[in-house]
mmCIF file with all atom_site columns, C-alpha atoms in Angstrom:
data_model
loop_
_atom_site.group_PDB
_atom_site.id
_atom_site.type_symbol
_atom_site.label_atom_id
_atom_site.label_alt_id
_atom_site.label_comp_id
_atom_site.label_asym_id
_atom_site.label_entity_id
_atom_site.label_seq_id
_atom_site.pdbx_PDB_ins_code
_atom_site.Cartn_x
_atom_site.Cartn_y
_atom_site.Cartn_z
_atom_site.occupancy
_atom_site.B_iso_or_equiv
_atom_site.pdbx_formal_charge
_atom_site.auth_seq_id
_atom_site.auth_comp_id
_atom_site.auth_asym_id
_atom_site.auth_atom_id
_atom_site.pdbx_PDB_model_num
ATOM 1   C CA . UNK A 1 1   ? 56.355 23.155 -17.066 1.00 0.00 ? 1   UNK A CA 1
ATOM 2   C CA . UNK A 1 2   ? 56.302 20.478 -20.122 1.00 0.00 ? 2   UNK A CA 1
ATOM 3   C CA . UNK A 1 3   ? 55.407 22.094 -23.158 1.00 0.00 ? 3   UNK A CA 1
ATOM 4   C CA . UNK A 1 4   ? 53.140 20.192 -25.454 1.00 0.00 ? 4   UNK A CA 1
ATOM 5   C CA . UNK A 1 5   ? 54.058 19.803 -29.454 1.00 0.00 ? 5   UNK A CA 1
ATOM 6   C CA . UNK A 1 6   ? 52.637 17.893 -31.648 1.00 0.00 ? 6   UNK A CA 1
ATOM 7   C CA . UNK A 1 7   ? 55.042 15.682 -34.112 1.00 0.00 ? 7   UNK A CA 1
ATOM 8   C CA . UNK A 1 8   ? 54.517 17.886 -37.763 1.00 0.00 ? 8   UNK A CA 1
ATOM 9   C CA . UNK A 1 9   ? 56.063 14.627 -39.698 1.00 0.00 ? 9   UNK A CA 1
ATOM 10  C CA . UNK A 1 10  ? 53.738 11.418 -37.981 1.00 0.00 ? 10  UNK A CA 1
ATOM 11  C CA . UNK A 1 11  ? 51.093 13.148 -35.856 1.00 0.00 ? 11  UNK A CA 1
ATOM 12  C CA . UNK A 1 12  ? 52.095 12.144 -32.645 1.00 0.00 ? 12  UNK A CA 1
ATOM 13  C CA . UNK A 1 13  ? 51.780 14.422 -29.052 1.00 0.00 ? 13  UNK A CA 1
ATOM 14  C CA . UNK A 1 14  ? 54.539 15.036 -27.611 1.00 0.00 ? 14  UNK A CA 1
ATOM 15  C CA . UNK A 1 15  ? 55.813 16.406 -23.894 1.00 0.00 ? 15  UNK A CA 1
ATOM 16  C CA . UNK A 1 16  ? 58.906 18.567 -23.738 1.00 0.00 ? 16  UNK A CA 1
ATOM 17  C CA . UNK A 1 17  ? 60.194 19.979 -20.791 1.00 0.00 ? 17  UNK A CA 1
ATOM 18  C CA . UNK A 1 18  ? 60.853 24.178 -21.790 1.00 0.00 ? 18  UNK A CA 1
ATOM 19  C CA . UNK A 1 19  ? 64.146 23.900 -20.786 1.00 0.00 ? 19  UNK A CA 1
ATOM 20  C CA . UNK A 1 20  ? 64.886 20.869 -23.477 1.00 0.00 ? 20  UNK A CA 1
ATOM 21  C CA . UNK A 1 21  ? 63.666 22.965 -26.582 1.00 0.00 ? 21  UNK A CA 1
ATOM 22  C CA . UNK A 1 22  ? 66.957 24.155 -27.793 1.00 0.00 ? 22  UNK A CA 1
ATOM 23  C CA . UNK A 1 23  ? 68.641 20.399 -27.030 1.00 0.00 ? 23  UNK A CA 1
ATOM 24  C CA . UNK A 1 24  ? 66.565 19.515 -30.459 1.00 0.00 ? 24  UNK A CA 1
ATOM 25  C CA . UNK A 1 25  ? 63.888 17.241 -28.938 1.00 0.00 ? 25  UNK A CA 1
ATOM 26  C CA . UNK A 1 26  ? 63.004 14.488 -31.300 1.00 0.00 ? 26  UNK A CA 1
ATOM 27  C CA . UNK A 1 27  ? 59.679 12.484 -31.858 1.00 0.00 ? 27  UNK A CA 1
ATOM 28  C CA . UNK A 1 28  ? 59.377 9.957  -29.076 1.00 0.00 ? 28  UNK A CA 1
ATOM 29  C CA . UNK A 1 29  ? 57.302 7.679  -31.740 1.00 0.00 ? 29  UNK A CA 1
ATOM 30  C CA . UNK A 1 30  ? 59.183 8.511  -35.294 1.00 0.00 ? 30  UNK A CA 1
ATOM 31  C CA . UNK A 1 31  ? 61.947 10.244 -33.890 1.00 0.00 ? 31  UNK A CA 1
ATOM 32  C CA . UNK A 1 32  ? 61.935 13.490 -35.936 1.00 0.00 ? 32  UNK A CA 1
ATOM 33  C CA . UNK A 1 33  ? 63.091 16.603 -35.006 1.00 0.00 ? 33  UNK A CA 1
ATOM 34  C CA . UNK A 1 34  ? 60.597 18.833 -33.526 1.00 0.00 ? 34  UNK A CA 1
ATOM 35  C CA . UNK A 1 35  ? 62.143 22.241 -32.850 1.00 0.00 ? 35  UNK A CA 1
ATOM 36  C CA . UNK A 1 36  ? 64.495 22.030 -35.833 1.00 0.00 ? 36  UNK A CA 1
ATOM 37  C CA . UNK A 1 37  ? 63.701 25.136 -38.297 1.00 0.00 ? 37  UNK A CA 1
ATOM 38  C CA . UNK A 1 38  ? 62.481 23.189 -40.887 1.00 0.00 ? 38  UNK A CA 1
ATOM 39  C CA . UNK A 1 39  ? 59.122 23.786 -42.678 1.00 0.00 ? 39  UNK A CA 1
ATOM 40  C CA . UNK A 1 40  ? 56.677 21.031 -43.014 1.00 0.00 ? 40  UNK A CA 1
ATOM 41  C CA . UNK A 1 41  ? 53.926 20.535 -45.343 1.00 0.00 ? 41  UNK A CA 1
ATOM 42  C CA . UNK A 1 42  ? 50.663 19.644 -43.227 1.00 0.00 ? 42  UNK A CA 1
ATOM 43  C CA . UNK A 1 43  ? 47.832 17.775 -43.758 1.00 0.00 ? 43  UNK A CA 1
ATOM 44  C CA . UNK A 1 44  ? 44.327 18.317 -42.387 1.00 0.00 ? 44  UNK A CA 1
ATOM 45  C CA . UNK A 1 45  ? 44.425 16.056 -39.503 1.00 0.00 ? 45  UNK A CA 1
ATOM 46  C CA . UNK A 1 46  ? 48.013 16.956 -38.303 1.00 0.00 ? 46  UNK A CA 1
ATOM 47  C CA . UNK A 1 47  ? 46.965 20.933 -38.718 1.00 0.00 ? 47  UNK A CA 1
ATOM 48  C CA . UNK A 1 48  ? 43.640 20.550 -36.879 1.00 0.00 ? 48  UNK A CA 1
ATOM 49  C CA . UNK A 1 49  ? 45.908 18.104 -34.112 1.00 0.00 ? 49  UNK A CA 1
ATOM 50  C CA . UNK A 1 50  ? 48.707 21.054 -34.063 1.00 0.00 ? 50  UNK A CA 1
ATOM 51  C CA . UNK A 1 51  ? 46.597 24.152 -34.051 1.00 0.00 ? 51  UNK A CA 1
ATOM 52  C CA . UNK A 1 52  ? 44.344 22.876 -30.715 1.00 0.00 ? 52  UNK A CA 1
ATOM 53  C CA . UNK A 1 53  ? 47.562 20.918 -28.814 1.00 0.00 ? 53  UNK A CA 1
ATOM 54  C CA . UNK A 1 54  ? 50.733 22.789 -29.248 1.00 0.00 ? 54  UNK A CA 1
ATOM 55  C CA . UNK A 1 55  ? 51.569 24.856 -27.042 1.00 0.00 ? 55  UNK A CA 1
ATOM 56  C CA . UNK A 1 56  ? 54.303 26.911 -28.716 1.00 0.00 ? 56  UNK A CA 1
ATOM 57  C CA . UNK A 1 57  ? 52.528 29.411 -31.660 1.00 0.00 ? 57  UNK A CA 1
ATOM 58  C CA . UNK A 1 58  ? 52.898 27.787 -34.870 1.00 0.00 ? 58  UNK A CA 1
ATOM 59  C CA . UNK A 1 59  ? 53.012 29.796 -38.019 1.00 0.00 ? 59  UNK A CA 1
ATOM 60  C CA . UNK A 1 60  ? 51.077 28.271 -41.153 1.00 0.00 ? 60  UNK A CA 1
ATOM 61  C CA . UNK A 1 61  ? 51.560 29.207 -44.377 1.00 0.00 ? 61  UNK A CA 1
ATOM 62  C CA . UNK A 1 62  ? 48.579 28.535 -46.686 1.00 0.00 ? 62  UNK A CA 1
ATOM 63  C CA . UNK A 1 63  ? 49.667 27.834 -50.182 1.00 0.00 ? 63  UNK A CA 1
ATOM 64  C CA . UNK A 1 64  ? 49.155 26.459 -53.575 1.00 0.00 ? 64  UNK A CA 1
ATOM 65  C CA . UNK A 1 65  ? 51.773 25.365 -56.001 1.00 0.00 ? 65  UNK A CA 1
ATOM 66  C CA . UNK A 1 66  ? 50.171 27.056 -58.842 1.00 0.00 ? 66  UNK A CA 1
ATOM 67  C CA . UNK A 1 67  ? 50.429 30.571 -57.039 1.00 0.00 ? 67  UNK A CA 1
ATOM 68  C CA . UNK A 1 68  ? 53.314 32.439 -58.052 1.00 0.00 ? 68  UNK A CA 1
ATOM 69  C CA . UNK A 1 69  ? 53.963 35.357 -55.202 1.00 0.00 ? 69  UNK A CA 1
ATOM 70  C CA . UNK A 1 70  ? 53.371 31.559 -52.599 1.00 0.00 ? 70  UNK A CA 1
ATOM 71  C CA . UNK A 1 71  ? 56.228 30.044 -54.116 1.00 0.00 ? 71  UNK A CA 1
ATOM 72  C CA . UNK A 1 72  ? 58.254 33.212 -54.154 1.00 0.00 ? 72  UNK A CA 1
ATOM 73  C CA . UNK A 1 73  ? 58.155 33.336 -50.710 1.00 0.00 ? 73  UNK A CA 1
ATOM 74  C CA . UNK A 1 74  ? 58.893 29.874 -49.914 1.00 0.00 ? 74  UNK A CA 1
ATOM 75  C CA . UNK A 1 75  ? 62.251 30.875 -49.447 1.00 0.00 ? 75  UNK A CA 1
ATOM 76  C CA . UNK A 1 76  ? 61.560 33.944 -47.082 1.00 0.00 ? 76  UNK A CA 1
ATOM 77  C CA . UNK A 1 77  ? 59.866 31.253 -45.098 1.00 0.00 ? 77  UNK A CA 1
ATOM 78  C CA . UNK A 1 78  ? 61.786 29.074 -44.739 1.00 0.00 ? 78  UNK A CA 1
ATOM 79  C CA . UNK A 1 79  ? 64.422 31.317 -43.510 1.00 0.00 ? 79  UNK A CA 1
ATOM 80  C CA . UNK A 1 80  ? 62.470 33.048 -40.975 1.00 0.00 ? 80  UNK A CA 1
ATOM 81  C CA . UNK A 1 81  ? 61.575 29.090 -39.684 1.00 0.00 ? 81  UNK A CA 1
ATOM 82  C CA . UNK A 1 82  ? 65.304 29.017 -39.260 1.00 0.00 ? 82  UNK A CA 1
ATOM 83  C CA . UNK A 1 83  ? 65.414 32.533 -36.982 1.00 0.00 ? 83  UNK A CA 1
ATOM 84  C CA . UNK A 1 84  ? 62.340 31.714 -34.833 1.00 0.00 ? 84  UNK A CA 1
ATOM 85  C CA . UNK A 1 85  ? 62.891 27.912 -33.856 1.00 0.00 ? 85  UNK A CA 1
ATOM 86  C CA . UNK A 1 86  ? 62.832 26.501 -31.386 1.00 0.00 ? 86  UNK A CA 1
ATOM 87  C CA . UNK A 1 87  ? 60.707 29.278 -29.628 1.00 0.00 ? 87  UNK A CA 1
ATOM 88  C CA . UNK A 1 88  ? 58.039 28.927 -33.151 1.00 0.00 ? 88  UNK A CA 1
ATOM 89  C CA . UNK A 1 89  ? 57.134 26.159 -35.758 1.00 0.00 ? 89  UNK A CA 1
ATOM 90  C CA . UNK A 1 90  ? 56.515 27.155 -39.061 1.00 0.00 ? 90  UNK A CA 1
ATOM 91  C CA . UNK A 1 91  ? 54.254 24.739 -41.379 1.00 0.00 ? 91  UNK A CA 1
ATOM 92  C CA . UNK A 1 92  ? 52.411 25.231 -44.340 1.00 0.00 ? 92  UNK A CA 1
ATOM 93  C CA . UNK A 1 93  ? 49.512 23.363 -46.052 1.00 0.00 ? 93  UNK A CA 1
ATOM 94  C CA . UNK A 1 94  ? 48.118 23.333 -49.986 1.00 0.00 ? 94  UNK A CA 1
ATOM 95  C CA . UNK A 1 95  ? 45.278 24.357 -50.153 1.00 0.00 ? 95  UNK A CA 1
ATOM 96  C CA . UNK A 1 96  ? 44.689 22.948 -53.538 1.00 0.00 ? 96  UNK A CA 1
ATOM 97  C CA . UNK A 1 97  ? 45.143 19.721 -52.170 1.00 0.00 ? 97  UNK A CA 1
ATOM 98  C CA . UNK A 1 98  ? 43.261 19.763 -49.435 1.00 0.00 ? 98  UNK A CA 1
ATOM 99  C CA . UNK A 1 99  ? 40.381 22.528 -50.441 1.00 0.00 ? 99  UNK A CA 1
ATOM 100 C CA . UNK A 1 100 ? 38.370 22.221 -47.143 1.00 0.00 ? 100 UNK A CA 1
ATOM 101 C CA . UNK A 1 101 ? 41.196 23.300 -44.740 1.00 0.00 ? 101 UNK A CA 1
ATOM 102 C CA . UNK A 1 102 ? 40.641 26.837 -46.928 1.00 0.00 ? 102 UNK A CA 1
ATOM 103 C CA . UNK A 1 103 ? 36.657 26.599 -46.284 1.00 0.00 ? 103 UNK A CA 1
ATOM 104 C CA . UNK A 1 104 ? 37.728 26.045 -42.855 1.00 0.00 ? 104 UNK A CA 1
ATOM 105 C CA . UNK A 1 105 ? 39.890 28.827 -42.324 1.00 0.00 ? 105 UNK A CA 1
ATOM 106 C CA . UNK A 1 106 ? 37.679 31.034 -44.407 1.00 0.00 ? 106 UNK A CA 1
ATOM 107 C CA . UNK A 1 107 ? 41.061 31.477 -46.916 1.00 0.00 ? 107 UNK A CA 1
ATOM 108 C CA . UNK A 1 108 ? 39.730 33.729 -49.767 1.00 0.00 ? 108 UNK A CA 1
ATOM 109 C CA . UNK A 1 109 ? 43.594 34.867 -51.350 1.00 0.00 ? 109 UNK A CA 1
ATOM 110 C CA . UNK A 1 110 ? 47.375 33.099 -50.757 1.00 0.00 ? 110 UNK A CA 1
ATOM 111 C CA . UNK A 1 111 ? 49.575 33.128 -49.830 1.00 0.00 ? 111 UNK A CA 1
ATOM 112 C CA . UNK A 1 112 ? 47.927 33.824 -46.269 1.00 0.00 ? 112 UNK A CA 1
ATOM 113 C CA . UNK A 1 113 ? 49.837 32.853 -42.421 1.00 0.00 ? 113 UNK A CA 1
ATOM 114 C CA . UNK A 1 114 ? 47.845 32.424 -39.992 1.00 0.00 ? 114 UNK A CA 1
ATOM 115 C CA . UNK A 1 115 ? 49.462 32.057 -36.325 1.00 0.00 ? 115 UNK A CA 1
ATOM 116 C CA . UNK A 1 116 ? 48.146 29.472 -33.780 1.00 0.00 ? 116 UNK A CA 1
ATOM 117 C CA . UNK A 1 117 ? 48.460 29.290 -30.425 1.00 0.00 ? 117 UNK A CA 1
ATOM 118 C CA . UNK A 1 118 ? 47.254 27.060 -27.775 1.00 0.00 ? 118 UNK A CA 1
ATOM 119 C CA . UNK A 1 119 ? 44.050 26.224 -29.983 1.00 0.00 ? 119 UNK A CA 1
ATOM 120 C CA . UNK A 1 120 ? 43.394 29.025 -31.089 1.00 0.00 ? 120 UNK A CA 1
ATOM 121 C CA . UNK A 1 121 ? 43.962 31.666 -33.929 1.00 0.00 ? 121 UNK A CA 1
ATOM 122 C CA . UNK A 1 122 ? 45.873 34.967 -32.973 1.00 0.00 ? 122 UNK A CA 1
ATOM 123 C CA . UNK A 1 123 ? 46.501 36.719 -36.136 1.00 0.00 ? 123 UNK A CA 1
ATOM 124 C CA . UNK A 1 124 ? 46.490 36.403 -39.830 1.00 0.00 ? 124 UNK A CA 1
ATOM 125 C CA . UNK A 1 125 ? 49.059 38.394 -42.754 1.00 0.00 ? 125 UNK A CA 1
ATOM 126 C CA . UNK A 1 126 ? 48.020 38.116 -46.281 1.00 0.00 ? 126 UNK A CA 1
ATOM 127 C CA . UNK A 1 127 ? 50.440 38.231 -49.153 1.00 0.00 ? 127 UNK A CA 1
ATOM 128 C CA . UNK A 1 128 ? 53.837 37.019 -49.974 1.00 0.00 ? 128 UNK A CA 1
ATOM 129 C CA . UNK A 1 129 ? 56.414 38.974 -47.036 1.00 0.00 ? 129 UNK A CA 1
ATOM 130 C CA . UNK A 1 130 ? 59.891 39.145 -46.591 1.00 0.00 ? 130 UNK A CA 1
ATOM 131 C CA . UNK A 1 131 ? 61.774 37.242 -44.177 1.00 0.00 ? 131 UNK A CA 1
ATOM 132 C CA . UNK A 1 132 ? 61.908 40.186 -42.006 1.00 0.00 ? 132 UNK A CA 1
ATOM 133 C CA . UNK A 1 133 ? 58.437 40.712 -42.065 1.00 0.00 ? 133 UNK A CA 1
ATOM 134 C CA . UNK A 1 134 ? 57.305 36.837 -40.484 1.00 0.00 ? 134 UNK A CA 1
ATOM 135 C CA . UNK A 1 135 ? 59.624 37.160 -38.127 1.00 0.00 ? 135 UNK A CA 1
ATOM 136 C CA . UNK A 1 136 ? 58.424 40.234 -36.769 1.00 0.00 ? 136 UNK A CA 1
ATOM 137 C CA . UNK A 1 137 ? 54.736 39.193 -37.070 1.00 0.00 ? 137 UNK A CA 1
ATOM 138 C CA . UNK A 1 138 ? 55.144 35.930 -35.127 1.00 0.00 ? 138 UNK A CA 1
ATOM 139 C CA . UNK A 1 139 ? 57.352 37.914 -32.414 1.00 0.00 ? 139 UNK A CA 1
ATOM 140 C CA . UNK A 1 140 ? 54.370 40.686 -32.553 1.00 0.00 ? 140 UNK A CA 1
ATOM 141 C CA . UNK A 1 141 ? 51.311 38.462 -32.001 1.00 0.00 ? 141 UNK A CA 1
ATOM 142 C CA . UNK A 1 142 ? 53.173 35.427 -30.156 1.00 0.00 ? 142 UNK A CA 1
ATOM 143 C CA . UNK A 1 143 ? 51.639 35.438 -26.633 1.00 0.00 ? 143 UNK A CA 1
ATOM 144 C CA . UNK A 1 144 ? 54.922 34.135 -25.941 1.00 0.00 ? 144 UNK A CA 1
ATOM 145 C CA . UNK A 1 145 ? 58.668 35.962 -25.702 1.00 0.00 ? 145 UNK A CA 1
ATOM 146 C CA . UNK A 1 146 ? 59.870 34.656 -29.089 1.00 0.00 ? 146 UNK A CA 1
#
């Protein structure tokens, strides 16, 4: 059964067959990498597009640059992207730059992860965490085998 993710770089909705995911699928519009470990900064409309499409959980960190214990764990994050791909995405947004998304979410400290999946939110973990520590959340609350 195709799995549906949506393109984290250019928006885009993508079909990918389960069996492709560790082959590294790429973007069929801006040919990005969509399985690929890498953490990618979000906008509104590509979160909102990602957190009701995909259908692999994806991890969001929410973040400001001015928030010390967020940009400690940037790191830790980015690992733990690394560990879980391509069975989890792992994306973060500012929510200094884009203050709604935090009204939205109903975001009252950061760093805070929230885990989406199929359209809807599973589970949230507030404060900066280890590596060790996402990794076994997303594989705890993933309605998935990640």
């Amino acid at each position: 059964m195709p799995l549906t993710l949506t393109c984290l770089d250019c928006a885009a909705l993508n079909r990918v067959p389960a069996e492709k995911l560790s082959a590294g699928p790429k973007c069929g519009v801006c040919g990005a990498k969509l399985t690929d470990g890498k953490v990618r900064a979000l906008n509104p409309k590509t979160l909102a597009k990602a957190t009701k499409n995909d259908t692999l959980p994806l991890l969001v960190d929410f973040w400001a640059p001015w928030c010390g214990p967020c940009r400690q764990m940037a790191p830790q994050f980015q690992q733990a992207a690394l560990a879980l791909a391509p069975k989890a995405r792992l994306a973060k947004i500012d929510t200094q730059d884009h203050s709604a998304v935090s009204q939205k979410f109903g975001i009252r400290g950061i760093p805070l992860l929230i885990l989406f999946h199929k359209g809807r939110e599973v589970a949230r973990l507030s404060g900066a965490r280890p590596r060790a520590e996402i990794e076994a959340f997303v594989r705890q609350h993933s309605p998935v085998s990640v």
